[in-house]
Every structure is written in structure tokens, then in C-alpha cells.
Tab-separated table of N, CA and C in Angstrom:
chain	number	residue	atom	x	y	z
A	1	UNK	N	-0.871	-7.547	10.134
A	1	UNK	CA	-0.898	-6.101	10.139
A	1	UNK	C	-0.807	-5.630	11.588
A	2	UNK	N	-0.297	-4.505	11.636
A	2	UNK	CA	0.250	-3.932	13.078
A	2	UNK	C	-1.449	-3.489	13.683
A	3	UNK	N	-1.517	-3.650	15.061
A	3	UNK	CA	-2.456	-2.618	15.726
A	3	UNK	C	-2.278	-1.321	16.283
A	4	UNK	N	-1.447	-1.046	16.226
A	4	UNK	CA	-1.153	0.260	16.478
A	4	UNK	C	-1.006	1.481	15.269
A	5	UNK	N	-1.817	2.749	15.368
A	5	UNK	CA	-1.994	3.132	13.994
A	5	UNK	C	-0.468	3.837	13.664
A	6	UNK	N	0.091	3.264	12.514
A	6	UNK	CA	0.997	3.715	12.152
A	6	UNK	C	1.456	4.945	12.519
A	7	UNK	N	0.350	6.008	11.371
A	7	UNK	CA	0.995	7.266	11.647
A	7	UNK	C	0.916	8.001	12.879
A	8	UNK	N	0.415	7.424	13.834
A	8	UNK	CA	0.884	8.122	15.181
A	8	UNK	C	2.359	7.543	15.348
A	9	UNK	N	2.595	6.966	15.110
A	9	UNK	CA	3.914	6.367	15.507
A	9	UNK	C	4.858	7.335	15.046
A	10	UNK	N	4.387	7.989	13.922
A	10	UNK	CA	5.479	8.677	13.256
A	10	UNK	C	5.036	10.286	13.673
A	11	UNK	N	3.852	10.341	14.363
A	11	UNK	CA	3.269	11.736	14.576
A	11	UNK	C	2.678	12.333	13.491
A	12	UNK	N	2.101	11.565	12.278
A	12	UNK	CA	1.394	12.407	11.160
A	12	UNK	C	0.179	11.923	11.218
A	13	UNK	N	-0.545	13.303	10.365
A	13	UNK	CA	-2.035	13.282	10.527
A	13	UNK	C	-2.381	11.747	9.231
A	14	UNK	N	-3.513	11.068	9.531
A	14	UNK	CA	-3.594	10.258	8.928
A	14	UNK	C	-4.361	10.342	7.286
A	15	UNK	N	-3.580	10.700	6.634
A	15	UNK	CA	-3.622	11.292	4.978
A	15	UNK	C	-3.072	10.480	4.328
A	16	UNK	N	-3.678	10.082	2.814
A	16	UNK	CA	-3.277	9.017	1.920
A	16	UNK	C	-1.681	9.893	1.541
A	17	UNK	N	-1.493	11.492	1.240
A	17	UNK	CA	-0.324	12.036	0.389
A	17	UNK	C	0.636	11.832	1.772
A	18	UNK	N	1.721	11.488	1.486
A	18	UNK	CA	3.070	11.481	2.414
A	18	UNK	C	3.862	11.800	1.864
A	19	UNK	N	5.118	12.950	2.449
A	19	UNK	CA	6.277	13.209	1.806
A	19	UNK	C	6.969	11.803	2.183
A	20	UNK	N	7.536	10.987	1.048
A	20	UNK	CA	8.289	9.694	1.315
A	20	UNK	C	9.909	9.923	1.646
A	21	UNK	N	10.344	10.930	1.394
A	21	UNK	CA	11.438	11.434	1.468
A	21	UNK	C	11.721	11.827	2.946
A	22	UNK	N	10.659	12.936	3.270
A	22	UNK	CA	10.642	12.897	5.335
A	22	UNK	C	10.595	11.849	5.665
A	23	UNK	N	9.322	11.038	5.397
A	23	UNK	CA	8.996	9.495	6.121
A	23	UNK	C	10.572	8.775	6.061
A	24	UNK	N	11.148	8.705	5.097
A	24	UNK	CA	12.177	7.941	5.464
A	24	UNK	C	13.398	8.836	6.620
A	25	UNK	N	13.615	9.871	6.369
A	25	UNK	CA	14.211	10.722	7.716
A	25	UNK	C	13.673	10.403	8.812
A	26	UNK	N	12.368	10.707	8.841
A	26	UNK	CA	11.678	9.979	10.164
A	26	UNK	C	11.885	9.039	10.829
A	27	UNK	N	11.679	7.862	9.644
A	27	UNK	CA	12.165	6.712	10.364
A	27	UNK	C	13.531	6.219	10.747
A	28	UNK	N	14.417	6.542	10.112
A	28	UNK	CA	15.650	6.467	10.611
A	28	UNK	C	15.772	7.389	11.948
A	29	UNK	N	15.364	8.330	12.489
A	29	UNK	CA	15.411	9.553	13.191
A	29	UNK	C	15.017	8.665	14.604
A	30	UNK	N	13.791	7.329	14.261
A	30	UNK	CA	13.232	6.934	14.965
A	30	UNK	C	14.043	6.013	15.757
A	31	UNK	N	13.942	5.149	14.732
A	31	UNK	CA	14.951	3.919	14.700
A	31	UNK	C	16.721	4.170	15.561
A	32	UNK	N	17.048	5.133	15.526
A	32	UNK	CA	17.815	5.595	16.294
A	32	UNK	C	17.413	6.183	17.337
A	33	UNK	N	16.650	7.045	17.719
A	33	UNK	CA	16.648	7.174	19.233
A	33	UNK	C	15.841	6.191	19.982
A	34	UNK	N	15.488	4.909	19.277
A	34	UNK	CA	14.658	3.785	20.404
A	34	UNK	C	15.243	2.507	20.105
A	35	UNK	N	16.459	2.654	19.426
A	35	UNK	CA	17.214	1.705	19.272
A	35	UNK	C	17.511	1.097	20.734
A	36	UNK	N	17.523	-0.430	20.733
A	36	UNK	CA	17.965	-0.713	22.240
A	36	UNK	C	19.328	-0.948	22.612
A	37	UNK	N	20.390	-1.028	21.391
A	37	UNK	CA	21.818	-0.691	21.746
A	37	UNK	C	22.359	0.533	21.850
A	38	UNK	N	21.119	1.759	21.495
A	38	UNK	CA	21.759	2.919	22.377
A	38	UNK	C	21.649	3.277	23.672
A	39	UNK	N	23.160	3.793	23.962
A	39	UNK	CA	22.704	4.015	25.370
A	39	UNK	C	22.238	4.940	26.127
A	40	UNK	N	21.814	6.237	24.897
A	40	UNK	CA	20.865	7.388	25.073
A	40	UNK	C	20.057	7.220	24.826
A	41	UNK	N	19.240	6.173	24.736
A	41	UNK	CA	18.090	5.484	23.497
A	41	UNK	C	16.476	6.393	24.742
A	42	UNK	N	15.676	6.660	23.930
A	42	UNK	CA	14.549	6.739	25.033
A	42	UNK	C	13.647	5.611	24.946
A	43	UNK	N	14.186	4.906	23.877
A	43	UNK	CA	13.673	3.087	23.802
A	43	UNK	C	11.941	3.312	24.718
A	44	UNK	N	11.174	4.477	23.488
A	44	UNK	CA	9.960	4.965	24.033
A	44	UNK	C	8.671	3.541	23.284
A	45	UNK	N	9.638	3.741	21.838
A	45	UNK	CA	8.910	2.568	21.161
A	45	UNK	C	9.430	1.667	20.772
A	46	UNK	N	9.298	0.342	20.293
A	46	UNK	CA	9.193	-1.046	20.053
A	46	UNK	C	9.913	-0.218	18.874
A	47	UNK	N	11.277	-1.007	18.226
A	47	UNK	CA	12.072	-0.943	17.344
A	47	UNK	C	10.695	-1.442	16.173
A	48	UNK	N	10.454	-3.086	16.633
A	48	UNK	CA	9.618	-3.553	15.421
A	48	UNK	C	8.026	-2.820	14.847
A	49	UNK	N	7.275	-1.915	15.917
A	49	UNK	CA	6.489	-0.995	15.926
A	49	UNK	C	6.937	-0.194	14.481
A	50	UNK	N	7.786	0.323	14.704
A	50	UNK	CA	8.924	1.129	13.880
A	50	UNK	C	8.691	1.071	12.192
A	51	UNK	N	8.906	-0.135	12.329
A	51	UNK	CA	9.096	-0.975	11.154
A	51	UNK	C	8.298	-1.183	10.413
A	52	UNK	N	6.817	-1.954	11.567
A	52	UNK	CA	5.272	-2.284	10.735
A	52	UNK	C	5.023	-0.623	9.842
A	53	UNK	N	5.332	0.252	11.405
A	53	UNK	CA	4.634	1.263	10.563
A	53	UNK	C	4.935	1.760	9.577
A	54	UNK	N	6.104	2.145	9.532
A	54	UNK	CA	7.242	2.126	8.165
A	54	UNK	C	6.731	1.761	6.879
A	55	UNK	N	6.526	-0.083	7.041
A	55	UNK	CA	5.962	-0.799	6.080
A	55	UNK	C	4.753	-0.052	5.483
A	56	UNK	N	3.689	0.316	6.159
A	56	UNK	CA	2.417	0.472	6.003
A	56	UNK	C	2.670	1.819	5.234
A	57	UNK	N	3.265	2.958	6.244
A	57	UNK	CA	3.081	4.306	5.588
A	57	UNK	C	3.730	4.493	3.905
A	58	UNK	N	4.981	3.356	4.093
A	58	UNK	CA	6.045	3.722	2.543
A	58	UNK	C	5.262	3.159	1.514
A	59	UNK	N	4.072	2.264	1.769
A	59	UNK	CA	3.485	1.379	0.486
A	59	UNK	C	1.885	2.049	0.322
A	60	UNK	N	2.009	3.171	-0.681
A	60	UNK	CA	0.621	3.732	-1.363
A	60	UNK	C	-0.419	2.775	-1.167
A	61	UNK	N	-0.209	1.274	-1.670
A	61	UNK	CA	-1.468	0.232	-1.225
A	61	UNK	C	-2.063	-0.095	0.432
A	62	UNK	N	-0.767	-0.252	0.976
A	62	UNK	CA	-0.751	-0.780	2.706
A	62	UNK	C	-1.404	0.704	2.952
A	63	UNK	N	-0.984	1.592	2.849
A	63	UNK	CA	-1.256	3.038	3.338
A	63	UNK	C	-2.574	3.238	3.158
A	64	UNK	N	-3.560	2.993	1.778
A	64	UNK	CA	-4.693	3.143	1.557
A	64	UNK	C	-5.680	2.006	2.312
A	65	UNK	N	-4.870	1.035	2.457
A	65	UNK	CA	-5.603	-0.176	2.994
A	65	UNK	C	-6.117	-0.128	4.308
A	66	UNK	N	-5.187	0.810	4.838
A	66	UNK	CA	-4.889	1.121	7.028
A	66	UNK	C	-6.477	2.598	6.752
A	67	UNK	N	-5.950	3.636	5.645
A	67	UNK	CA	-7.008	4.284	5.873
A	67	UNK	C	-8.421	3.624	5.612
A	68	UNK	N	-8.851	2.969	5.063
A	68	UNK	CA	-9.870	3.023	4.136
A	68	UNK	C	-10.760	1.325	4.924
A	69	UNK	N	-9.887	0.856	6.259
A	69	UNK	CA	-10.175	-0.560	6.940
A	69	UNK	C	-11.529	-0.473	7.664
A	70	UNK	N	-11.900	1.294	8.009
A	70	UNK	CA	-13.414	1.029	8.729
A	70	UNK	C	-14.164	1.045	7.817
A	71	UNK	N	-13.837	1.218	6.366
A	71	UNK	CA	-15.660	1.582	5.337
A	71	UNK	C	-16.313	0.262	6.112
A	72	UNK	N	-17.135	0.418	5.857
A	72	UNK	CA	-18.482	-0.514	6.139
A	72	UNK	C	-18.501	-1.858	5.279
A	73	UNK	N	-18.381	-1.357	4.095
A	73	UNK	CA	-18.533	-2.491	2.972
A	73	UNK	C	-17.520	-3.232	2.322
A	74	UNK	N	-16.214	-2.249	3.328
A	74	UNK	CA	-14.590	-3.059	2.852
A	74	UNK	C	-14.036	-4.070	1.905
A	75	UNK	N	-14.642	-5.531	2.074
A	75	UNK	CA	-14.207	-6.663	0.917
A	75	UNK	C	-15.553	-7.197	0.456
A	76	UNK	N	-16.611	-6.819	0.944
A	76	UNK	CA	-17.733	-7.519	-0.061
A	76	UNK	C	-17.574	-6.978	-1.111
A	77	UNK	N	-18.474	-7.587	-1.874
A	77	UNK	CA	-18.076	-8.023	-3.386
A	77	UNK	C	-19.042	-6.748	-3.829
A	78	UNK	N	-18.626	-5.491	-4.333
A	78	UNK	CA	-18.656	-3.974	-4.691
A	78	UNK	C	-19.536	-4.149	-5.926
A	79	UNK	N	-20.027	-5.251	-6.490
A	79	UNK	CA	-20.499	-5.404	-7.823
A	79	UNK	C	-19.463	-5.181	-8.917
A	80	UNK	N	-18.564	-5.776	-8.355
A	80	UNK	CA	-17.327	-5.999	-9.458
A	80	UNK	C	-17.852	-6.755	-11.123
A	81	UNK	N	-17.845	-6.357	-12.165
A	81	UNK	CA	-18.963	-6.694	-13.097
A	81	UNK	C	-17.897	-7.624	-13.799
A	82	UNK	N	-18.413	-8.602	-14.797
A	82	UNK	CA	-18.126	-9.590	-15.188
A	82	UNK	C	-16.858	-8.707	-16.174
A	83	UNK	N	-17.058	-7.797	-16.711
A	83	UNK	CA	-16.037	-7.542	-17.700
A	83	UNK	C	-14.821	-7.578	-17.211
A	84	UNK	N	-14.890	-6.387	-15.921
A	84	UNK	CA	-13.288	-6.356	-15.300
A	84	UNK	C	-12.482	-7.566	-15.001
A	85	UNK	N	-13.858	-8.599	-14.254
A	85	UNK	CA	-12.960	-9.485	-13.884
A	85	UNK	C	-12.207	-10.506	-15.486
A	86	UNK	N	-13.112	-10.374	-16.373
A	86	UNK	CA	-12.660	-10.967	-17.750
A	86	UNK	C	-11.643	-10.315	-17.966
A	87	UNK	N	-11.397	-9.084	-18.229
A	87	UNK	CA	-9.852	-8.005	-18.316
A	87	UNK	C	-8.799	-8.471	-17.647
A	88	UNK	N	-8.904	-8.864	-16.710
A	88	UNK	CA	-8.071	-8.924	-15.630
A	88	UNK	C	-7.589	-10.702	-15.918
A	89	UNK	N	-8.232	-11.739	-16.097
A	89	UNK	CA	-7.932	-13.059	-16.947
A	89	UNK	C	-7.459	-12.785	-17.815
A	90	UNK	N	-7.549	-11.957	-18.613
A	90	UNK	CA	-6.814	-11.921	-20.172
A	90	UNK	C	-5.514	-11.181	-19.952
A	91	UNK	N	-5.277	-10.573	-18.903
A	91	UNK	CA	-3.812	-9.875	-18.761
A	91	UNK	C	-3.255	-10.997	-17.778
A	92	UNK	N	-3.456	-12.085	-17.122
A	92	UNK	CA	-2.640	-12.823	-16.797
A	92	UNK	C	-2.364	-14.194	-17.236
A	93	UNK	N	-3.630	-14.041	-18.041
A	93	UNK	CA	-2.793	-15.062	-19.668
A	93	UNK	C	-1.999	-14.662	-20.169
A	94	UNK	N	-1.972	-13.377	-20.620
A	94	UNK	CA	-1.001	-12.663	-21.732
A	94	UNK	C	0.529	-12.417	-20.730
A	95	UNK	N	0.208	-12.229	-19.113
A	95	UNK	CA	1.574	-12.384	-18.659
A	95	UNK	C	2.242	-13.375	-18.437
A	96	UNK	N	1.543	-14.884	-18.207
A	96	UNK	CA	1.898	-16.204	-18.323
A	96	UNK	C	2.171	-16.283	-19.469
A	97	UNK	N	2.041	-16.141	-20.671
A	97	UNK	CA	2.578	-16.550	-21.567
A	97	UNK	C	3.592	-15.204	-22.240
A	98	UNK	N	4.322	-14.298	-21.582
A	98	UNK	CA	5.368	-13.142	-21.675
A	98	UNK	C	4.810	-12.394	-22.679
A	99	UNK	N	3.439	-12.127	-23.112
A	99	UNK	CA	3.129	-11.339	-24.246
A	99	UNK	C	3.010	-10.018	-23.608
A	100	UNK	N	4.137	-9.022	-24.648
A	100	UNK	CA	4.030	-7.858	-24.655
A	100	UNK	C	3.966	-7.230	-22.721
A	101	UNK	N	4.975	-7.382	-21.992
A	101	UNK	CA	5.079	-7.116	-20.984
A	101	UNK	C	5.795	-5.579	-20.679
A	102	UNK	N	6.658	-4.975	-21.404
A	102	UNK	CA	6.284	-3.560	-20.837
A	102	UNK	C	5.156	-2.667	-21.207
A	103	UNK	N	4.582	-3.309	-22.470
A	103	UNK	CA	3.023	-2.695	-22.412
A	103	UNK	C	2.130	-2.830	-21.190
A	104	UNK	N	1.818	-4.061	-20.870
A	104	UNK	CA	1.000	-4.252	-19.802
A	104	UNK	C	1.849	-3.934	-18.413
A	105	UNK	N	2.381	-4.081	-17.772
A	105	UNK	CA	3.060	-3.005	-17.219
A	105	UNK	C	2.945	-1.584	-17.119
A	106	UNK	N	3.129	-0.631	-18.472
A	106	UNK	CA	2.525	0.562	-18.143
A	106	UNK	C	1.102	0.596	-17.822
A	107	UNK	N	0.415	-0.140	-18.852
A	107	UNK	CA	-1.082	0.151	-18.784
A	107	UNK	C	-1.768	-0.087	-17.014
A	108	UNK	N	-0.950	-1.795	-16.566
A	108	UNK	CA	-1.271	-1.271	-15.100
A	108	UNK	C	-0.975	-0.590	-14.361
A	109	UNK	N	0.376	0.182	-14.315
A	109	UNK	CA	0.399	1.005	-13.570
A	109	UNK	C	-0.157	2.307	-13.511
A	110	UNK	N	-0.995	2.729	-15.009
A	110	UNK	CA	-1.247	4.018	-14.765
A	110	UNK	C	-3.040	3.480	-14.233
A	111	UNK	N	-3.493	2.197	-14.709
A	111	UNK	CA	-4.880	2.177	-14.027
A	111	UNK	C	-4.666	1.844	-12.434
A	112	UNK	N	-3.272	1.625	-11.674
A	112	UNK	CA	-3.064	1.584	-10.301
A	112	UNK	C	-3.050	3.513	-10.003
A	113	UNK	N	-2.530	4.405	-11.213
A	113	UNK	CA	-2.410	5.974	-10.544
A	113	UNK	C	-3.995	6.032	-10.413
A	114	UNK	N	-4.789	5.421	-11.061
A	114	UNK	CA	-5.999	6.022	-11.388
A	114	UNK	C	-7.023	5.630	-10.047
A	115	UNK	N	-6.447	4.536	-9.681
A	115	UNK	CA	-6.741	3.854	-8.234
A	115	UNK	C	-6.531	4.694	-7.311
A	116	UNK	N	-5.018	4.881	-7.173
A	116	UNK	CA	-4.927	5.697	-5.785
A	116	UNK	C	-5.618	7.064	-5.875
A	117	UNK	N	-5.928	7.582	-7.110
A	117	UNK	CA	-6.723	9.220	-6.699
A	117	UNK	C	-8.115	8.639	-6.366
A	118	UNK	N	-8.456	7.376	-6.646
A	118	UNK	CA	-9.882	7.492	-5.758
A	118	UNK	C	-9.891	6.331	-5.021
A	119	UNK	N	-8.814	6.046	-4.249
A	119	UNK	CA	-9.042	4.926	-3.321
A	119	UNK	C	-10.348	4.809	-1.854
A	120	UNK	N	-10.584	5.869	-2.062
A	120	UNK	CA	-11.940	6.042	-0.996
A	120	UNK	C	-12.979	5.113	-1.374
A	121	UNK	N	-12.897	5.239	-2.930
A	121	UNK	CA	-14.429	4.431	-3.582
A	121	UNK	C	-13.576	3.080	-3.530
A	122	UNK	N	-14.389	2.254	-2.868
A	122	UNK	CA	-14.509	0.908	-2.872
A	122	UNK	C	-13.745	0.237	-3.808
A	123	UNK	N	-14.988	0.516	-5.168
A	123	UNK	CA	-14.835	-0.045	-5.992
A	123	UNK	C	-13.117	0.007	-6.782
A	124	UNK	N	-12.703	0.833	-6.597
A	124	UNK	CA	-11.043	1.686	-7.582
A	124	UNK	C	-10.375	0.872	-6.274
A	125	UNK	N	-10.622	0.625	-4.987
A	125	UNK	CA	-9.637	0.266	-3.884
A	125	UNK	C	-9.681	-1.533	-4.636
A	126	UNK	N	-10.720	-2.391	-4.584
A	126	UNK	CA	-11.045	-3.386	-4.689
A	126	UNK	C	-9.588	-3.894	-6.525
A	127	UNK	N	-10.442	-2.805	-6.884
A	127	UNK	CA	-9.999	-2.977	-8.582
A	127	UNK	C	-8.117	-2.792	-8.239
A	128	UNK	N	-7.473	-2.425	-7.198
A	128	UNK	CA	-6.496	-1.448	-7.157
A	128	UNK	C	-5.585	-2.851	-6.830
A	129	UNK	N	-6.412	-3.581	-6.010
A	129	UNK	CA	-5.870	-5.018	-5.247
A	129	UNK	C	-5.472	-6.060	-6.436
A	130	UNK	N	-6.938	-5.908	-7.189
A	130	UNK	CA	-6.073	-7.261	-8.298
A	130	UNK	C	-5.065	-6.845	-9.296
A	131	UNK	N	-5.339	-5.050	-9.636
A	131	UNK	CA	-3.946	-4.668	-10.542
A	131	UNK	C	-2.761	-4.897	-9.401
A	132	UNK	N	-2.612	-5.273	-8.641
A	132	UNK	CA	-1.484	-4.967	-8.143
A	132	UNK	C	-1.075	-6.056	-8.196
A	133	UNK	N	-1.756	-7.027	-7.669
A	133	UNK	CA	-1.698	-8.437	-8.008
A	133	UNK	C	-1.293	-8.990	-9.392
A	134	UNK	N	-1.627	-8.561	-10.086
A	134	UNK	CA	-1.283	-8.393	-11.707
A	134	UNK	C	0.180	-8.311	-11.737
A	135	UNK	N	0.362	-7.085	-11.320
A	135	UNK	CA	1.695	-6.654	-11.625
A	135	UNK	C	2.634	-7.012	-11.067
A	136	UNK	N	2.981	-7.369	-9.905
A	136	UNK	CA	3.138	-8.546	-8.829
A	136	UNK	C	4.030	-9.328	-9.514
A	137	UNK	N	2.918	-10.014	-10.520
A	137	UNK	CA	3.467	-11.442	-11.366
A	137	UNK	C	4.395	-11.026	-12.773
A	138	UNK	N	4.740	-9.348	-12.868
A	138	UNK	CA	5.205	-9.356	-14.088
A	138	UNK	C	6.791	-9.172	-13.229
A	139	UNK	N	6.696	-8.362	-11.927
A	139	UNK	CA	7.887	-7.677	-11.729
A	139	UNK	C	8.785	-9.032	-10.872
């Protein structure tokens, strides 16, 4: 992961909502004037700078992950309770063995929407990591 905070790179305030549509103007906007084969370039920033941040800001997960890196209690174990993690075994049995995959598919992605409106709480960030992980293995 980059050390430099992304969205300064791009000049935005650091907020989970991003227009993805600017961000990508942006970055091209960027990427061209610090390009190092131009020869108007103000080559102010690191092309690959560019890029990490890019990475980070365009991905709802990376994006929540960069905000949410000082909580205090970040990856200890949130009291993740035995059920979820049982839920979460039984949907990657059922995707190892191809059962019913655009069902599970929707179902994770709308418990990933349900993640990002409360990615602040720990617990929905933590839970947000293994659906993604989940889904990961279907796509």
C-alpha cells in the first residue's frame, strides 16, 4: 500500500463517496501533465504515485480500508460470532461445489452495499473483507 495519502494526490477531501467518473478525468488529467515523456510535463508527481492512488480511491474496499487504517481496534478480532463465520463456510462450500451462483452473488453483493454504508463500524468493515473474499472466488 502507498504512503502517501491518496486523495491529496488527487486534491480531494478524504470521504468514503467519490464521483468515479471525475476520479477517472482526474487521473488521466494527471497522468498527463506528470507524464515523463512530456515535454511540458510539470513531472510534479511520481507517474506510479498516480496509480497507487488511483488504485486505492477507484476500489470502495481499498478506499474504506485507507480511511478507516487509524481506528484503534482495526484487525483484532471485533467478536466476530461463531454464526457469521459458519455462514460464510457454507457459502464457500456451496461456491466450490457451483451451487446456485448468481444467487449467492447477489446476496453478497447487496450484504457488501450493506457494508459500505457502515464501513466505520468495525465490525460491517471486518464482515465486508470476507464477503469480498467470497465473491472473489465466484467472479
Amino acid at each position: 500500500m502507498m504512503k502517501e495519502n491518496p486523495f491529496s494526490v488527487f486534491k480531494y477531501q478524504p470521504v468514503f463517496k467519490i464521483d468515479k467518473y471525475k476520479l477517472k478525468k482526474d487521473y488521466f488529467k494527471l497522468i498527463k501533465s506528470n507524464h515523463p515523456d512530456n515535454p511540458i510535463s510539470s513531472n510534479t508527481i511520481d507517474v506510479s504515485k498516480i496509480n497507487d492512488a488511483y488504485k486505492i480511491l477507484n476500489d470502495d474496499y481499498l478506499r474504506a480500508k485507507y480511511l478507516t487504517k487509524d481506528v484503534d481496534n482495526k484487525y483484532i478480532n471485533d467478536n466476530r460470532n461463531d454464526l457469521f463465520l459458519l455462514e460464510c463456510l457454507e457459502i464457500e462450500s456451496k461456491i466450490n461445489d457451483g451451487f446456485n451462483l448468481d444467487f449467492i452473488k447477489k446476496y453478497l453483493e447487496n450484504k457488501i452495499e450493506e457494508c459500505k454504508r457502515n464501513y466505520k463500524n468495525i465490525s460491517y468493515f471486518n464482515k465486508w473483507t470476507y464477503y469480498r473474499n467470497l465473491l472473489n472466488k465466484i467472479s
